[in-house]
Short mmCIF file of C-alpha atoms in Angstrom, two decimals:
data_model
loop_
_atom_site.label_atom_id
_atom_site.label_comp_id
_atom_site.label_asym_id
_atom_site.label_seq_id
_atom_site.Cartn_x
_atom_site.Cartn_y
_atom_site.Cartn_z
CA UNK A 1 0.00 0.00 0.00
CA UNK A 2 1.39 3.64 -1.17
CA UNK A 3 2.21 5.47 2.16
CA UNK A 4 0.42 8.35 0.53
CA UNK A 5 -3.17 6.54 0.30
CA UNK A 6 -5.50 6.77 3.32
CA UNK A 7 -5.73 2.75 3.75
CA UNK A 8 -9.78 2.65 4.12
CA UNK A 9 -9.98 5.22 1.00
CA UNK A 10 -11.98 3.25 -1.63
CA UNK A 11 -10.21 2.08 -5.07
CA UNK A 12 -11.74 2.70 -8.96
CA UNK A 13 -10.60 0.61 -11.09
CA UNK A 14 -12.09 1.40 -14.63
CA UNK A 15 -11.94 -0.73 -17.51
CA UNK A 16 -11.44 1.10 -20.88
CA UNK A 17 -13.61 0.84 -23.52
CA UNK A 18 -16.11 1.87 -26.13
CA UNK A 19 -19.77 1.34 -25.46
CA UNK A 20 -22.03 -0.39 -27.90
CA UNK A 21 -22.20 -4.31 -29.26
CA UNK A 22 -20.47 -3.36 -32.38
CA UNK A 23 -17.33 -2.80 -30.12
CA UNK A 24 -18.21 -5.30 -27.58
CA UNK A 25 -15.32 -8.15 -28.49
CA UNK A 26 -12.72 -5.31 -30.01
CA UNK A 27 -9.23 -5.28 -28.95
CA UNK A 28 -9.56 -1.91 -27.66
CA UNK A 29 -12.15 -3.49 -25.10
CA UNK A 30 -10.15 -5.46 -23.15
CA UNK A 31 -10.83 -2.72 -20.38
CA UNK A 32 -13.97 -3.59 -20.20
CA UNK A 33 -13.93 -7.60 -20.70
CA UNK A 34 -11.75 -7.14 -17.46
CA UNK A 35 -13.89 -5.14 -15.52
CA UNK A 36 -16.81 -7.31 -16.33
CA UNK A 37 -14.88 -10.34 -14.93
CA UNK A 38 -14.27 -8.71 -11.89
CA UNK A 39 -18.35 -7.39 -11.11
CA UNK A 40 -19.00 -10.84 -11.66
CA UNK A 41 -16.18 -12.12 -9.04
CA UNK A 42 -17.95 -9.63 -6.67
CA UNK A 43 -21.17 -10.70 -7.44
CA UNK A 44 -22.47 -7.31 -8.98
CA UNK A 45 -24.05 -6.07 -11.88
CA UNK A 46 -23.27 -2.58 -13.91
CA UNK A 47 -25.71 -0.24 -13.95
CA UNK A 48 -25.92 3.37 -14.67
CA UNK A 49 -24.12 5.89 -12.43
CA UNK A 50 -26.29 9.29 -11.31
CA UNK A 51 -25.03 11.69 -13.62
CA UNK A 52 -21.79 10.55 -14.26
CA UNK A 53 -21.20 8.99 -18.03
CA UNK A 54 -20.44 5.76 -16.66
CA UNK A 55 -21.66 2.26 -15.72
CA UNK A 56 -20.37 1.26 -12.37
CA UNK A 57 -20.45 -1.80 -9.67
CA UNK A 58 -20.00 -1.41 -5.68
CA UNK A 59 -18.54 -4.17 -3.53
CA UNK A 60 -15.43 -5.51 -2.17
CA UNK A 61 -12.13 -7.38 -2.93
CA UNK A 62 -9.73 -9.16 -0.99
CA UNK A 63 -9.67 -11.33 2.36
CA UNK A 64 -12.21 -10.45 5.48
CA UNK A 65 -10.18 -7.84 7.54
CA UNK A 66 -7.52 -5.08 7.25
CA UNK A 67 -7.19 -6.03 3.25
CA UNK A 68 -10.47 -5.79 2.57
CA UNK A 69 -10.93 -2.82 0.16
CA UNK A 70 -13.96 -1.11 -0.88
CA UNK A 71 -13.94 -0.74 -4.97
CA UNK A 72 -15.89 1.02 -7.78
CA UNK A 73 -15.74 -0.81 -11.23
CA UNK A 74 -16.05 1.29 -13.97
CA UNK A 75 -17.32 1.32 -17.60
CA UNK A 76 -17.05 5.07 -19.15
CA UNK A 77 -20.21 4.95 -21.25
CA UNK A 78 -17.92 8.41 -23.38
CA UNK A 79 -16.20 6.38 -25.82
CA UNK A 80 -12.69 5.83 -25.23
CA UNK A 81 -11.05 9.40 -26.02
CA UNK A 82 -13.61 11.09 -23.94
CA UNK A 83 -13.36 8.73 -21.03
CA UNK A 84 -11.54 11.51 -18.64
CA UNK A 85 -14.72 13.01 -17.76
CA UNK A 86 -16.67 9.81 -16.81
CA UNK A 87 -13.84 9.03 -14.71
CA UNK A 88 -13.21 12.27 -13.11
CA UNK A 89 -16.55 12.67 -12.19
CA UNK A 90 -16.55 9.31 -10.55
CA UNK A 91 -13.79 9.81 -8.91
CA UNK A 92 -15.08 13.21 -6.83
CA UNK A 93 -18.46 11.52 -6.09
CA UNK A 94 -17.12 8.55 -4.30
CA UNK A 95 -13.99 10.80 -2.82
CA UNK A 96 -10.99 8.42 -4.32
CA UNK A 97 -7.34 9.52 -4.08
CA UNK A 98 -6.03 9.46 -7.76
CA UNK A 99 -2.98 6.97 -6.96
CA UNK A 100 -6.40 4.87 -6.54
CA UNK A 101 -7.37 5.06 -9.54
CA UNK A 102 -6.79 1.67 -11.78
CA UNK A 103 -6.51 1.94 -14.95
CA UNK A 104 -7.30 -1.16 -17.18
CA UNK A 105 -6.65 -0.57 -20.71
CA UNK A 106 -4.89 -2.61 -24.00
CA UNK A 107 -1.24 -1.85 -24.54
CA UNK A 108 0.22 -2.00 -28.51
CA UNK A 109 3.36 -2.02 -27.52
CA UNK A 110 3.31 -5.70 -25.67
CA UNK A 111 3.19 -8.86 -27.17
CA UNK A 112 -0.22 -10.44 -26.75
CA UNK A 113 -1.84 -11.57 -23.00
CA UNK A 114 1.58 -10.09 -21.52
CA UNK A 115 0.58 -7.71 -19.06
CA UNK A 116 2.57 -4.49 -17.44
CA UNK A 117 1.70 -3.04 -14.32
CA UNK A 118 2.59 0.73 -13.20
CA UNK A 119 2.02 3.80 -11.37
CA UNK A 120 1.59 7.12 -13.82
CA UNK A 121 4.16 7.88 -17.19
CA UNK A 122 3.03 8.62 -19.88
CA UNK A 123 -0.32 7.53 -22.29
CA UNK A 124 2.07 6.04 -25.40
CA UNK A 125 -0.56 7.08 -27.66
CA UNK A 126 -3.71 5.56 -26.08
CA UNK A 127 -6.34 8.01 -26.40
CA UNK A 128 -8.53 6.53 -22.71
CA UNK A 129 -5.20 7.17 -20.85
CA UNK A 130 -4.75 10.74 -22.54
CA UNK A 131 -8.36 12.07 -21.60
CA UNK A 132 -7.79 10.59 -18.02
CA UNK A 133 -4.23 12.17 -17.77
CA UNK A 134 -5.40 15.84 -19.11
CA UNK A 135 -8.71 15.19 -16.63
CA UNK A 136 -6.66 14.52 -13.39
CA UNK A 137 -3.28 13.84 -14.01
CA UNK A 138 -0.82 11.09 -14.84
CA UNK A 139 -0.68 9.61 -11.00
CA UNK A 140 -2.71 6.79 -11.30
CA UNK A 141 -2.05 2.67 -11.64
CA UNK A 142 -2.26 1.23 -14.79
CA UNK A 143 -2.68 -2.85 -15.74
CA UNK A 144 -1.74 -2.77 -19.26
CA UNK A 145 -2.97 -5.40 -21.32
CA UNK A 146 -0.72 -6.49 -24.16
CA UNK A 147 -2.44 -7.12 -27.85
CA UNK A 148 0.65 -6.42 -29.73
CA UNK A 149 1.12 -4.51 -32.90
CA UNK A 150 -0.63 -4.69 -35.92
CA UNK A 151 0.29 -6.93 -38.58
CA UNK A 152 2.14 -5.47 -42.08
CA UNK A 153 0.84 -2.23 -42.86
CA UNK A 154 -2.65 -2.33 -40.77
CA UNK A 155 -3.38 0.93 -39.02
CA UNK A 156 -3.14 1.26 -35.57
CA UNK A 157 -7.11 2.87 -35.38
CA UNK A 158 -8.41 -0.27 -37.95
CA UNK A 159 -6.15 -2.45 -35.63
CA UNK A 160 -7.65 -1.49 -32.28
CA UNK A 161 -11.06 -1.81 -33.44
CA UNK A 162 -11.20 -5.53 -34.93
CA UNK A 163 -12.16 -8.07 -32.60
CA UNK A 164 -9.45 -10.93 -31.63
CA UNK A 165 -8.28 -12.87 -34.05
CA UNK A 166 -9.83 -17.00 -33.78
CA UNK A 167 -6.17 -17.89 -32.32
CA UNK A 168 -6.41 -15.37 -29.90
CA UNK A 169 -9.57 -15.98 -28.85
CA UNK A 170 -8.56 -19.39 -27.82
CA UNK A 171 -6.58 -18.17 -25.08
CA UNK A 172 -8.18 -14.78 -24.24
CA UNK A 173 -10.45 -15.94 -21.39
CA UNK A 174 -7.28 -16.92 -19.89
CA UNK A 175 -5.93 -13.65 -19.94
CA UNK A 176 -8.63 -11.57 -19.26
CA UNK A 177 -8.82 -14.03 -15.89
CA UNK A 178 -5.22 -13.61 -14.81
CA UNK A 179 -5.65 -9.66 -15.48
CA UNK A 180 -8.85 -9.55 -13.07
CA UNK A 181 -6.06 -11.47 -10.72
CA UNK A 182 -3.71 -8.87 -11.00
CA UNK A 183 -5.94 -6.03 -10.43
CA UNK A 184 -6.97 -7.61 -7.49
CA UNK A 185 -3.57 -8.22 -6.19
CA UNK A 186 -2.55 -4.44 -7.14
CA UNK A 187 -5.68 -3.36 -4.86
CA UNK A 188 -5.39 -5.66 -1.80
CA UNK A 189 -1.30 -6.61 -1.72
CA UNK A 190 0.03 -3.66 -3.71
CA UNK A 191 2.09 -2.60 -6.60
CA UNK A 192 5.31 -3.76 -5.82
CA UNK A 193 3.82 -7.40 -4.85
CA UNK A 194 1.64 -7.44 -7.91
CA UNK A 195 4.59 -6.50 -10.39
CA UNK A 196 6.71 -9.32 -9.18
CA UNK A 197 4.02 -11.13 -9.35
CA UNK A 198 2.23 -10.44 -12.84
CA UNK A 199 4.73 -8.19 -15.25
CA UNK A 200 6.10 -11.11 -17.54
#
């Protein structure tokens, strides 16, 4: 746990993502594949948050006792380069510290199902992380999800927005389950224990 963070101060850990079936099984909504893994862990369902732009769930993660953390899953219902706003908003109504803030977004620049965990630095091009930076700054965790780079001369955008391939599929619920895991390591045990732990 950061020394900085008030330890009963709740944790929002938003999955990144566009809204709508069409984008429902895209690479770029791994965020949210994630973050519906985890409501279902909990034993919650999203639903639609006051005024914010967002879907959220309410619960808890980790053991009975001094671990046990209060969290807010997240959806931002803005499309991904708007989702600052969503998140912001959130993040004043339920009173969360920014270094609890988890991000949960796809990563270009790591080979598929590899995943990175961090505290702030930059957004490497991903618009979710730049709205959320310019929002509230750059101080918050981040689980990055690796889907590797496009292949020959594919876009990055066209990329993004194409669901898994049939070979990744195969092994996706696997990832997306030891992601959840490692967001609910970062949460209850920390960053430190969840790098050793999950960055391969």
């Amino acid at each position: 746990m950061d020394v900085t963070t008030p330890a009963n101060a709740p944790w929002l850990i938003v999955g990144l993502g566009n809204p709508g079936p069409e984008y429902a099984a895209n690479r770029h909504n791994v965020g949210f594949m994630v973050a519906d893994l985890l409501a279902e862990r909990i034993g919650g369902r999203f639903k639609r948050a006051g005024k914010a732009q967002a879907q959220v769930v309410e619960g808890r993660i980790g053991p009975p006792g001094p671990l046990n953390r209060r969290v807010i899953l997240a959806k931002p219902m803005s499309y991904m380069n708007l989702s600052g706003g969503p998140v912001n908003a959130l993040k004043d109504f339920y009173k969360v510290p920014v270094a609890n803030i988890v991000a949960v977004h796809d990563e270009l620049d790591i080979d598929y199902g590899v995943l990175r965990l961090k505290l702030g630095g930059g957004d490497n091009g991903h618009n979710g992380l730049k709205s959320m930076t310019k929002a509230f700054g750059a101080e918050y965790h981040r689980v990055r999800f690796g889907i590797g780079r496009p292949p020959g001369r594919m876009q990055v955008a066209d990329f993004v927005l194409k669901d898994f391939s049939s070979a990744e599929r195969k092994e996706l619920d696997y990832f997306v389950d030891r992601a959840a895991d490692a967001v609910e390591c970062l949460v209850v045990e920390g960053l430190e224990r969840a790098q050793s732990t999950y960055n391969s």
